[in-house]
XYZ file of C-alpha atoms in Angstrom:
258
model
C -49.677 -63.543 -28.722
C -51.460 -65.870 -31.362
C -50.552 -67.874 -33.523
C -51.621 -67.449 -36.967
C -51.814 -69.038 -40.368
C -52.057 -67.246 -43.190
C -54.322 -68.854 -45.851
C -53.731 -67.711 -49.885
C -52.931 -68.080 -53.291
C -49.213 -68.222 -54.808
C -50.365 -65.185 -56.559
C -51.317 -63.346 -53.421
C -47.660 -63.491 -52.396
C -46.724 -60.282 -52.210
C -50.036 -59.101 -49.855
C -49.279 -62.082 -47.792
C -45.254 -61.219 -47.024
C -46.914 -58.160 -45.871
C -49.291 -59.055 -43.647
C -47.324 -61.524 -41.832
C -44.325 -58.747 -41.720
C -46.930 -56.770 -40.002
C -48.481 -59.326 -37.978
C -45.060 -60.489 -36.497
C -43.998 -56.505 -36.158
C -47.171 -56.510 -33.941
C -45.681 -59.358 -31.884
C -47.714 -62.542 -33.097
C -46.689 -65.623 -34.691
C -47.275 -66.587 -38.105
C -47.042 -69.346 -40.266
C -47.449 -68.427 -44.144
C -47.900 -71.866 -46.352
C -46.574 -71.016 -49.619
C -46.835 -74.875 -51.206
C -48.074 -76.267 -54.196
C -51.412 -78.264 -54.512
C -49.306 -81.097 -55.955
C -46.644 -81.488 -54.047
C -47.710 -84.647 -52.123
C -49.431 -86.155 -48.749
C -46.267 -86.203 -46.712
C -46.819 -81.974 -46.014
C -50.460 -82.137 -46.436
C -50.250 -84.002 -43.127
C -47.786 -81.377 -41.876
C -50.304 -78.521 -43.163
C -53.225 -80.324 -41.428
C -51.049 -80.431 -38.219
C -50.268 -76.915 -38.227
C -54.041 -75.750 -38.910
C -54.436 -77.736 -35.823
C -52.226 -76.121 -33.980
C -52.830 -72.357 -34.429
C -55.224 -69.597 -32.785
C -56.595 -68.425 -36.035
C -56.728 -68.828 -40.260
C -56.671 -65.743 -42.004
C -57.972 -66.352 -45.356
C -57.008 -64.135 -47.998
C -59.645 -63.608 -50.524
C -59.119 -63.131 -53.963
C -59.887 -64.388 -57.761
C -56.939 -66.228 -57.462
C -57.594 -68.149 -53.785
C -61.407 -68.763 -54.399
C -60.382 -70.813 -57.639
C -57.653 -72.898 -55.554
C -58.297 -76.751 -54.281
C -55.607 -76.080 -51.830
C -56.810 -73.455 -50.064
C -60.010 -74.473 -50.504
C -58.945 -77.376 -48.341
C -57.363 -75.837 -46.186
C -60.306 -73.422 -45.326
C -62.582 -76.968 -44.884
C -60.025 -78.008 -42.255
C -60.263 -74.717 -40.445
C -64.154 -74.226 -40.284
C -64.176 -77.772 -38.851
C -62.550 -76.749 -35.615
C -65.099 -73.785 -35.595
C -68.084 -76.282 -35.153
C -65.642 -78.811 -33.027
C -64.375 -75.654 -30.660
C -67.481 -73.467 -30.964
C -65.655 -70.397 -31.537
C -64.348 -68.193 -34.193
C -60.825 -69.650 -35.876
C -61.337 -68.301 -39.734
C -60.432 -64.030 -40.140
C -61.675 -63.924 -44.039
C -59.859 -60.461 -45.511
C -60.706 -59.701 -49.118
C -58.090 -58.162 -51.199
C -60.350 -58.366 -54.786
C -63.950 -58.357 -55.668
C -65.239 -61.808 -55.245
C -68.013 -63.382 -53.407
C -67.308 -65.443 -50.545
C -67.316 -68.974 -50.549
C -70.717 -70.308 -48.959
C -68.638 -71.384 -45.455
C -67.475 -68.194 -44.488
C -70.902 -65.650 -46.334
C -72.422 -63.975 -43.115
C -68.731 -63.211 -41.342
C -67.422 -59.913 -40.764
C -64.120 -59.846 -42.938
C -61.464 -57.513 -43.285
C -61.694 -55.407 -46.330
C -58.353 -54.828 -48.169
C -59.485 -53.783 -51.390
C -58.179 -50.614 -51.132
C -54.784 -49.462 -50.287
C -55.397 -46.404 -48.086
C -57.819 -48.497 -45.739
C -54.847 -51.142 -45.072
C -54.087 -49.421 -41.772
C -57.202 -48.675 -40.185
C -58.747 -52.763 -41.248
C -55.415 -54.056 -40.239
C -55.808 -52.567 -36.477
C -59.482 -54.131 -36.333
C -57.759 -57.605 -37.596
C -55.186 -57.086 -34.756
C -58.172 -56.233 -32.047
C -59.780 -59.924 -33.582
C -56.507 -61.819 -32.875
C -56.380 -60.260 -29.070
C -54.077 -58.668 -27.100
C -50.194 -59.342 -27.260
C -47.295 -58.171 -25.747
C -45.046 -55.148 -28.487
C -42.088 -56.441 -30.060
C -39.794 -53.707 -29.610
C -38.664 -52.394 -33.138
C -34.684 -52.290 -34.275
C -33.934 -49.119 -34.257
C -33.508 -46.540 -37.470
C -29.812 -46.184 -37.610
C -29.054 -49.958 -37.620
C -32.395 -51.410 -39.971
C -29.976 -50.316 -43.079
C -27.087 -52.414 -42.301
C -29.003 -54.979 -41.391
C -30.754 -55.728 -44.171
C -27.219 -55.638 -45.629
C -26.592 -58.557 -43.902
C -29.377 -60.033 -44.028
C -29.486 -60.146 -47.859
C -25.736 -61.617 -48.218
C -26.693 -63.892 -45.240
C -29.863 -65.061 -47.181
C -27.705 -65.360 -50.806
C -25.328 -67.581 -48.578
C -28.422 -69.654 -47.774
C -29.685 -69.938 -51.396
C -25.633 -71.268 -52.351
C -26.136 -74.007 -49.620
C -29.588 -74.887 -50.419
C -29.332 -78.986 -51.478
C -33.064 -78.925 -52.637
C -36.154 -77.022 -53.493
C -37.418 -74.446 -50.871
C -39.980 -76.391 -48.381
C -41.504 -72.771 -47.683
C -43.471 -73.200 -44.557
C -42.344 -76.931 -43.928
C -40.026 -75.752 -40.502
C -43.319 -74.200 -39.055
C -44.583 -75.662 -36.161
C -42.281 -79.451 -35.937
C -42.989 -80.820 -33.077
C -40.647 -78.992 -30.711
C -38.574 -80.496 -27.923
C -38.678 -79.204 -24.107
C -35.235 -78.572 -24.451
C -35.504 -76.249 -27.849
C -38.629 -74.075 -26.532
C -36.131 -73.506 -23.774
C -33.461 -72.647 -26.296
C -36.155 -70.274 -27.639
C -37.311 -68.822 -24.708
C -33.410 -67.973 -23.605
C -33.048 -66.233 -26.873
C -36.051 -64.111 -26.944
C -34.976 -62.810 -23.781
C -31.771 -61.917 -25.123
C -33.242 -60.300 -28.564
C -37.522 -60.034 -28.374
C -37.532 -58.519 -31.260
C -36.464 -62.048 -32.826
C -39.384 -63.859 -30.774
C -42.121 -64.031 -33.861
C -39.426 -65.825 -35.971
C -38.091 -68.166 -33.318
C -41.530 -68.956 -32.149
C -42.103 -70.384 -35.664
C -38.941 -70.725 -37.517
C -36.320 -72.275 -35.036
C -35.276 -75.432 -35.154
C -33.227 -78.171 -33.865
C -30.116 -80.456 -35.195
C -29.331 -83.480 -33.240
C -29.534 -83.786 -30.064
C -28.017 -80.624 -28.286
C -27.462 -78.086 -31.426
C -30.325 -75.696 -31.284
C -30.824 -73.004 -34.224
C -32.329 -69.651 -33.546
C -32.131 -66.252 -35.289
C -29.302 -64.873 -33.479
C -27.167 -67.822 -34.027
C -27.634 -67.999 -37.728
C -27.051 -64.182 -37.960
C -23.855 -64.670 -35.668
C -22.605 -67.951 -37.038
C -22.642 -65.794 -40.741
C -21.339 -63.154 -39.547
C -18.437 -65.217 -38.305
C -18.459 -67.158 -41.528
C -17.839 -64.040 -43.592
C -15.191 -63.094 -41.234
C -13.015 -66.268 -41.395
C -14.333 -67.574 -44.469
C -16.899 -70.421 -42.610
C -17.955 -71.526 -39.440
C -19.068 -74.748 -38.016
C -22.880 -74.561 -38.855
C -22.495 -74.370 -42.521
C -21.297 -78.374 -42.737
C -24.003 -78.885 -40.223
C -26.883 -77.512 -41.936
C -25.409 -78.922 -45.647
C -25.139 -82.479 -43.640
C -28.606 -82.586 -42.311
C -29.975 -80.394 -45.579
C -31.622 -77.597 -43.428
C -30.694 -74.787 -45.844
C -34.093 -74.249 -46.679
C -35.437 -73.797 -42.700
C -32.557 -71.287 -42.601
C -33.925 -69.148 -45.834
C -37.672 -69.021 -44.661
C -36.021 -67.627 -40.779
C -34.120 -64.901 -42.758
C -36.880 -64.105 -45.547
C -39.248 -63.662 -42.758
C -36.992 -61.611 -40.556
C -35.959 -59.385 -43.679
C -39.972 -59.073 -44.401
C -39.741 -57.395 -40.925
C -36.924 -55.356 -40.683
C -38.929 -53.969 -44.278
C -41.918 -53.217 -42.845
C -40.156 -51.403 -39.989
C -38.392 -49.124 -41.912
């Protein structure tokens, strides 16, 4: 399993959801950074700390990205820990007709241009990334009601939200011993949840730890009695917006599944 962040433009949004569906479907984890070049130093430091902490950058390539200052820098910070860690950490793919930035000209890159080649270059990204472990898929008969829920659990979310998304922001906090062993007891329970609660669980207080199948029960149970515990909780400590990025990402799965 690696972990990955995925490089690109606001415009590129829709390519991106899809790759990272993918890419967790496959069983890694993936960090997608969705934030504005203006929207201060306090998550540039957490975006610089992420791109430290990942296996790989992909970059994707397009009119839009190669024009952008902030993926531009994030791209610098990535080819820096290719010359510090002598090895390969930026995947360029190309999704439009533009020449590569001078950095990354002489690299093998992934070539998305066209549609009908997305499977075939997607399998030789996944052979790049290395070997990982199959996330088994939710079966046929229950991906339809769950993306029910999921999309009244995520409007629930957007109600609750007490200030603008911080897409990406819950990616890779420093995690506690006690919360990756929160994680690892849920992914043993549910592995097809492991690519979101490998990058999108989190942690309230000192003993209240938040994965995927407690938001999707605690809702559940919400809708049943009309709320449940977690809602003050995550409206007291403003976490609303962690809780939308888990479920967007889990419904870009369940998507690409079906």
């Amino acid at each position: 399993m690696a972990y990955i962040f995925l490089s690109h433009s606001h415009d590129d949004r829709p390519f991106a959801r899809r790759m990272a569906a993918d890419l967790r479907n496959s069983g890694h984890s993936v960090w997608i950074d969705e934030a504005e070049i203006d929207i201060g130093d306090s998550l540039i430091g957490k975006i610089r700390e992420g791109l430290d902490q990942v296996d790989f950058v992909v970059a994707i390539l397009s009119d839009a990205s190669i024009n952008s200052p902030w993926v531009e820098r994030e791209l610098e910070i990535a080819s820096n820990r290719e010359l510090d860690e002598k090895r390969v950490v930026v995947l360029p793919v190309l999704i439009s007709d533009v020449s590569l930035p001078g950095f990354l000209r002489g690299k093998f890159y992934g070539d998305f241009r066209k549609e009908d080649s997305y499977p075939n270059v997607f399998a030789l990204l996944l052979r790049a990334l290395g070997a990982v472990d199959a996330i088994p898929a939710t079966p046929h008969d229950e991906t339809k009601a769950l993306r029910q829920e999921l999309a009244a659990a995520r409007e629930l979310a957007k109600r609750h939200e007490a200030q603008a998304r911080r897409a990406g922001e819950a990616a890779f906090h420093a995690k506690s011993d006690e919360l990756k062993a929160a994680i690892e007891s849920a992914n043993s329970r549910f592995p097809q949840h492991a690519p979101i609660n490998r990058t999108y669980a989190f942690q309230i207080d000192d003993d209240m730890f938040v994965t995927l199948d407690y938001v999707l029960w605690a809702i559940q149970k919400a809708g049943q009695r009309g709320s449940h515990p977690l809602e003050a909780l995550l409206t007291v400590y403003e976490m609303w917006p962690e809780v939308d990025n888990m479920l967007e990402a889990y419904e870009d799965m369940i998507a690409q599944q079906a």
